[in-house]
Coordinates of C-alpha atoms in Angstrom, one line a residue:
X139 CA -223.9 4.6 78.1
X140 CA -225.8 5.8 74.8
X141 CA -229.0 5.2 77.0
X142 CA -228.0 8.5 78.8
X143 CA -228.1 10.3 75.9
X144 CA -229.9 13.3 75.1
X145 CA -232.3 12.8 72.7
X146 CA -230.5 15.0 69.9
X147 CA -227.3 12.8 70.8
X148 CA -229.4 9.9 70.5
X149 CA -230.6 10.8 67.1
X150 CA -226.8 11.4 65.6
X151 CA -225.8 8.1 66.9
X152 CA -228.6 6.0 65.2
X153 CA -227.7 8.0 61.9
X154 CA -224.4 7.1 62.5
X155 CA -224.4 3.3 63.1
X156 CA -227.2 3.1 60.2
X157 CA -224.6 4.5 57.9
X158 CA -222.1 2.1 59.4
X159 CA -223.9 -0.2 57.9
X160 CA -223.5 0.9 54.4
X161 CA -219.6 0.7 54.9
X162 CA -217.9 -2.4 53.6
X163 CA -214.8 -4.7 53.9
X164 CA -211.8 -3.1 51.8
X165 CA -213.4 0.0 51.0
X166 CA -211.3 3.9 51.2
X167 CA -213.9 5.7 53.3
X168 CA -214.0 9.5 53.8
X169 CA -214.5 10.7 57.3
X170 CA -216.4 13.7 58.2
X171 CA -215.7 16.4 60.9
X172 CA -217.9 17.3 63.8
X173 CA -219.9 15.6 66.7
X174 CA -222.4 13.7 64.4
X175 CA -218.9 12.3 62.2
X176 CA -217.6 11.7 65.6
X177 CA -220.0 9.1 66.4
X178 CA -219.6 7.2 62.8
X179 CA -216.0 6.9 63.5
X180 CA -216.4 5.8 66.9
X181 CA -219.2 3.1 65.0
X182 CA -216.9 2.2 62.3
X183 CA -213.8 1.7 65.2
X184 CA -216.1 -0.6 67.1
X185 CA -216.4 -2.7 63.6
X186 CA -212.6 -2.9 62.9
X187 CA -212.2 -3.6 66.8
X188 CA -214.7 -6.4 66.9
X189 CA -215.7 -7.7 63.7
X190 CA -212.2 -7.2 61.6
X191 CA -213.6 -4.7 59.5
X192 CA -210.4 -3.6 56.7
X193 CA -210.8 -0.2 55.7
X194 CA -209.2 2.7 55.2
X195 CA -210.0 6.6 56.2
X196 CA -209.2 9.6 54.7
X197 CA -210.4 12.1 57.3
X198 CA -211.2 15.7 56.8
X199 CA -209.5 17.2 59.3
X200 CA -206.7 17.1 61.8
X201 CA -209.1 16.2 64.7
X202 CA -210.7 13.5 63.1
X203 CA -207.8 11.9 62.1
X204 CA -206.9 11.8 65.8
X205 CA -209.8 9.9 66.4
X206 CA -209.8 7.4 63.9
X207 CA -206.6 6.1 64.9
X208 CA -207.2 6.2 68.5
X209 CA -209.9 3.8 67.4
X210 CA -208.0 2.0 65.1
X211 CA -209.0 3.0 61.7
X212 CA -206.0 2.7 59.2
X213 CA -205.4 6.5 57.9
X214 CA -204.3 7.4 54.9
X215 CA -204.6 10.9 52.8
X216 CA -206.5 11.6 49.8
X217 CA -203.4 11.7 47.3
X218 CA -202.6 8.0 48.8
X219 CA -206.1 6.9 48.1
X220 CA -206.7 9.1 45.2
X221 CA -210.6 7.9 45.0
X222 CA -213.0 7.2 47.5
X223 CA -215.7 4.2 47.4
X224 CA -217.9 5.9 50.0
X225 CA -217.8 9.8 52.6
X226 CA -219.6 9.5 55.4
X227 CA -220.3 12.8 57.2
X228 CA -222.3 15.6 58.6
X229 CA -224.0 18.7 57.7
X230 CA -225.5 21.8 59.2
X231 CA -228.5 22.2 57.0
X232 CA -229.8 20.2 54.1
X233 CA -232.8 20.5 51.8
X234 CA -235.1 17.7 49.7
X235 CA -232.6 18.2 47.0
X236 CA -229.7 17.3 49.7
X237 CA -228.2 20.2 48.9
X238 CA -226.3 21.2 51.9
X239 CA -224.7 23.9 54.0
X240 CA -221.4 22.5 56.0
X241 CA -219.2 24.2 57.6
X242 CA -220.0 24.6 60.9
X243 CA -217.1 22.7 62.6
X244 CA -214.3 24.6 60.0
X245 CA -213.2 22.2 58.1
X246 CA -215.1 22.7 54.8
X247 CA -212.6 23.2 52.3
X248 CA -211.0 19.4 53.4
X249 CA -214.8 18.3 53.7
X250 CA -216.0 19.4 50.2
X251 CA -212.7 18.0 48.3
X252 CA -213.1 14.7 50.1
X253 CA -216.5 14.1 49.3
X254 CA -216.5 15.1 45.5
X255 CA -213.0 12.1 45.3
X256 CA -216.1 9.8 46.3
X257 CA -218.3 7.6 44.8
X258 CA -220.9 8.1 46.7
X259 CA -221.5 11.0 49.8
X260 CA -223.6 10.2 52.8
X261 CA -224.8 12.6 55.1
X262 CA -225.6 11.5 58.4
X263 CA -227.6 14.4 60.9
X264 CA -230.5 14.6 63.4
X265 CA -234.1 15.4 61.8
X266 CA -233.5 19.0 62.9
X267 CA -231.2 19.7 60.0
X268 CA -233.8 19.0 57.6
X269 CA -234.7 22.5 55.9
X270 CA -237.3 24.0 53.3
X271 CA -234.5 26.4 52.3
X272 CA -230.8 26.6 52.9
X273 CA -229.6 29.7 55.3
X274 CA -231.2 30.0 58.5
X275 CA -227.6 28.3 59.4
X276 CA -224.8 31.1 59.0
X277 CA -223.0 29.9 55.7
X278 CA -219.3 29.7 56.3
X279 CA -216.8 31.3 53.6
X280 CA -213.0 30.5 53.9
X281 CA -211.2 33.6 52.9
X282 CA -207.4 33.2 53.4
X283 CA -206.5 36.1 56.0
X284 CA -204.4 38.3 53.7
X285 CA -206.9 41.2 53.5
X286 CA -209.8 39.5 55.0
X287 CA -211.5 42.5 55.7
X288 CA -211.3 43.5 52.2
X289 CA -212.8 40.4 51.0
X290 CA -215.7 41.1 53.6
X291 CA -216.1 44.2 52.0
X292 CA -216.6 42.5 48.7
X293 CA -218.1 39.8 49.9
X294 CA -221.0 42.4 51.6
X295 CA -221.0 44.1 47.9
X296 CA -222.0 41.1 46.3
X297 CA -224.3 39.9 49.0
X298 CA -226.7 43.0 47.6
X299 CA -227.6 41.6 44.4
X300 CA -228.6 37.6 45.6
X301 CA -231.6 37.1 46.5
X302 CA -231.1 36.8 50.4
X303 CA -232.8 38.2 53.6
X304 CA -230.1 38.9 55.6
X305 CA -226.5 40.3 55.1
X306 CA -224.8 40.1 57.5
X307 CA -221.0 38.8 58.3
X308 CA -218.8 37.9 61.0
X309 CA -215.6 36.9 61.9
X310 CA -215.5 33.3 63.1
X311 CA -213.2 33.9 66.8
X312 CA -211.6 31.2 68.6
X313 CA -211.7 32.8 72.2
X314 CA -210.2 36.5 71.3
X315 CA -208.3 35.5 68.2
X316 CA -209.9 34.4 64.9
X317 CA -210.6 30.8 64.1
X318 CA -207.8 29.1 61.6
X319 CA -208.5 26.4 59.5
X320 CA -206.2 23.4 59.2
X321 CA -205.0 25.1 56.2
X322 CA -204.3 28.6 57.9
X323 CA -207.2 30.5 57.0
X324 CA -210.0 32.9 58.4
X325 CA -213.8 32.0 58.7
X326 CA -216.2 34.4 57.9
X327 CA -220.1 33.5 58.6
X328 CA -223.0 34.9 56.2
X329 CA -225.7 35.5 58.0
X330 CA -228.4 35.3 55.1
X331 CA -231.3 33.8 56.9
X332 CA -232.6 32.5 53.3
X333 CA -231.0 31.9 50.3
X334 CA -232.7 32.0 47.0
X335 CA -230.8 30.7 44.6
X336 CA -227.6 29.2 46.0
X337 CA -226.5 27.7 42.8
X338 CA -226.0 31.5 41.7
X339 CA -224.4 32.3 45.2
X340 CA -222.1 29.8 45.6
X341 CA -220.7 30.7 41.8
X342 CA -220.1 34.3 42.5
X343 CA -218.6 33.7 46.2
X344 CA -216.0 31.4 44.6
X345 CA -215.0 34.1 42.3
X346 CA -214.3 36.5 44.5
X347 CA -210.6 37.2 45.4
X348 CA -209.8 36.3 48.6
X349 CA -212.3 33.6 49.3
X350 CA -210.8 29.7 49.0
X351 CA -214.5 28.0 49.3
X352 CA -218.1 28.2 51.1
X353 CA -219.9 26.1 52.4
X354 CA -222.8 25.1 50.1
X355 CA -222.3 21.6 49.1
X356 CA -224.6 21.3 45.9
X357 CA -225.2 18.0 43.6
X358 CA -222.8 16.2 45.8
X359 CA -225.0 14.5 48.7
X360 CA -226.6 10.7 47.2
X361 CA -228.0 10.0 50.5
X362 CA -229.0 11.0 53.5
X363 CA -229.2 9.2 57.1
X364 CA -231.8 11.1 59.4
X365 CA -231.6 9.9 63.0
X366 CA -234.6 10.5 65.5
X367 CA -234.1 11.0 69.2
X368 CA -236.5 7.6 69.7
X369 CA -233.9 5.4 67.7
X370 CA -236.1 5.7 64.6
X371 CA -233.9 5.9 61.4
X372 CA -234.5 7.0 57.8
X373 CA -232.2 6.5 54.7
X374 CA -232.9 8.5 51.8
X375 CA -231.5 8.2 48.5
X376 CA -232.0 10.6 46.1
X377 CA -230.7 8.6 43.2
X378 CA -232.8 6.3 43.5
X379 CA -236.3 8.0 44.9
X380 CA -236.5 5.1 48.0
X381 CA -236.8 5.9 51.6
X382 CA -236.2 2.8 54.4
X383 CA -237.4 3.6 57.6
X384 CA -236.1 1.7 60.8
X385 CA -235.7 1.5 64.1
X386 CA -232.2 0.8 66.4
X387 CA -232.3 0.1 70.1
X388 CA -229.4 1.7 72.6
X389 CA -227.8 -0.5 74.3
X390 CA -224.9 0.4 77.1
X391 CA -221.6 0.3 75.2
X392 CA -217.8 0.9 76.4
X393 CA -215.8 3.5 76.6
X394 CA -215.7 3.2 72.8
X395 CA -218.6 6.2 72.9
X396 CA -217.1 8.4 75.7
X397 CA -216.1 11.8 75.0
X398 CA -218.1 12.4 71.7
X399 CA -217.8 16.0 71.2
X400 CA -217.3 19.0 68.8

């Protein structure tokens, strides 16, 4: 079946089953959200299926805790594990620092307390993720929806002094209603085209009333898992300055890998 693939699907499943790889016996894993997550916890369900892999997943949100035990990965929340050996999961954008923008699939708030409990963050994403600078994807802020549009309004105020090229901001909808987190809350997207400095944005969004988090995941990525629609593989890890460069061949697998969606 993964021979049918595009070749964008193709590259987020060899990232995925490369950082498989990097999951062991026994270890408290952190699951991502979002199609290229999907395929590492269909990839790690195949392990515990057919090689008795033991671990157990804290998941990041309500759909991919769904998934993991349809595939039968133990799941267990964060206060139960209370640290992480390993987070395996997506991103939208990330740079050579593997500084990252997340978000797109909603679940950033769950995504960036999950991976700080860790040890160590992978990201997992097809080559065309890889950036020169963070923002051509539309950062995600969670705002809680008590006066929402009031924290636009300040959010827009702000958005005048960082050194951005676009300021724009919409609503995140869900069909004609707004999008709501697993924790109840509003979306808004920051169109910003290029960020600057997003050490200095991502401090003064936080401290704005009304927003819960964004989505710039700085100093937390250790490595990154860059898939190529040709089953080439890279693993890069920052900490230590290497770069492994493989190859994986698609085979036809089972229904394991049907349905892999947003």
């Amino acid at each position: 079946m993964t021979g049918d693939l595009s070749p964008i699907d193709k590259a987020k499943f060899v990232a995925a089953r490369r950082a498989a790889d990097l999951v062991e016996d026994g270890m408290r894993v952190g699951l991502g959200t979002g199609s290229t997550a999907a395929w590492l916890v269909r990839c790690l369900g195949e392990a515990v299926r057919d090689d008795g892999l033991k671990i157990r997943g804290v998941p990041t949100s309500a759909r991919t805790a769904a998934l993991a035990r349809e595939v039968g990965i133990e799941v267990i929340s964060l206060d139960e594990a209370r640290w992480l050996d390993i987070t395996i999961d997506g991103a939208d954008e990330f740079d050579a620092d593997l500084n990252l923008i997340k978000g797109g699939g909603g679940a950033l708030l769950q995504e960036k307390i999950v991976a700080t409990a860790s040890d160590r963050m992978v990201v997992i994403a097809d080559a065309g993720k890889e950036v020169e600078a963070l923002g051509a994807f539309p950062l995600p802020a969670e705002v809680i929806p008590f006066g929402w549009q009031t924290t636009r309004a300040l959010i827009e105020e702000t958005l005048v002094g960082m050194d951005v090229l676009g300021r724009d901001i919409t609503l995140r909808m869900n069909g004609d209603r707004p999008f709501v987190t697993d924790e109840g809350n509003h979306i808004l997207d920051l169109h910003l085209r290029r960020i600057g400095n997003p050490r200095q944005l991502a401090l003064v969004l936080n401290q704005l009333p009304g927003v819960v988090e964004n989505g710039l995941f700085l100093d937390i990525c250790d490595t990154v898992v860059v898939g190529h629609g040709d089953g080439r593989v890279e693993l890069r890890d920052l900490n230590e300055g290497t770069v492994e460069e493989g190859r994986l061949d698609f085979v036809d697998s089972d229904n394991l890998f049907r349905d892999i969606s947003d």
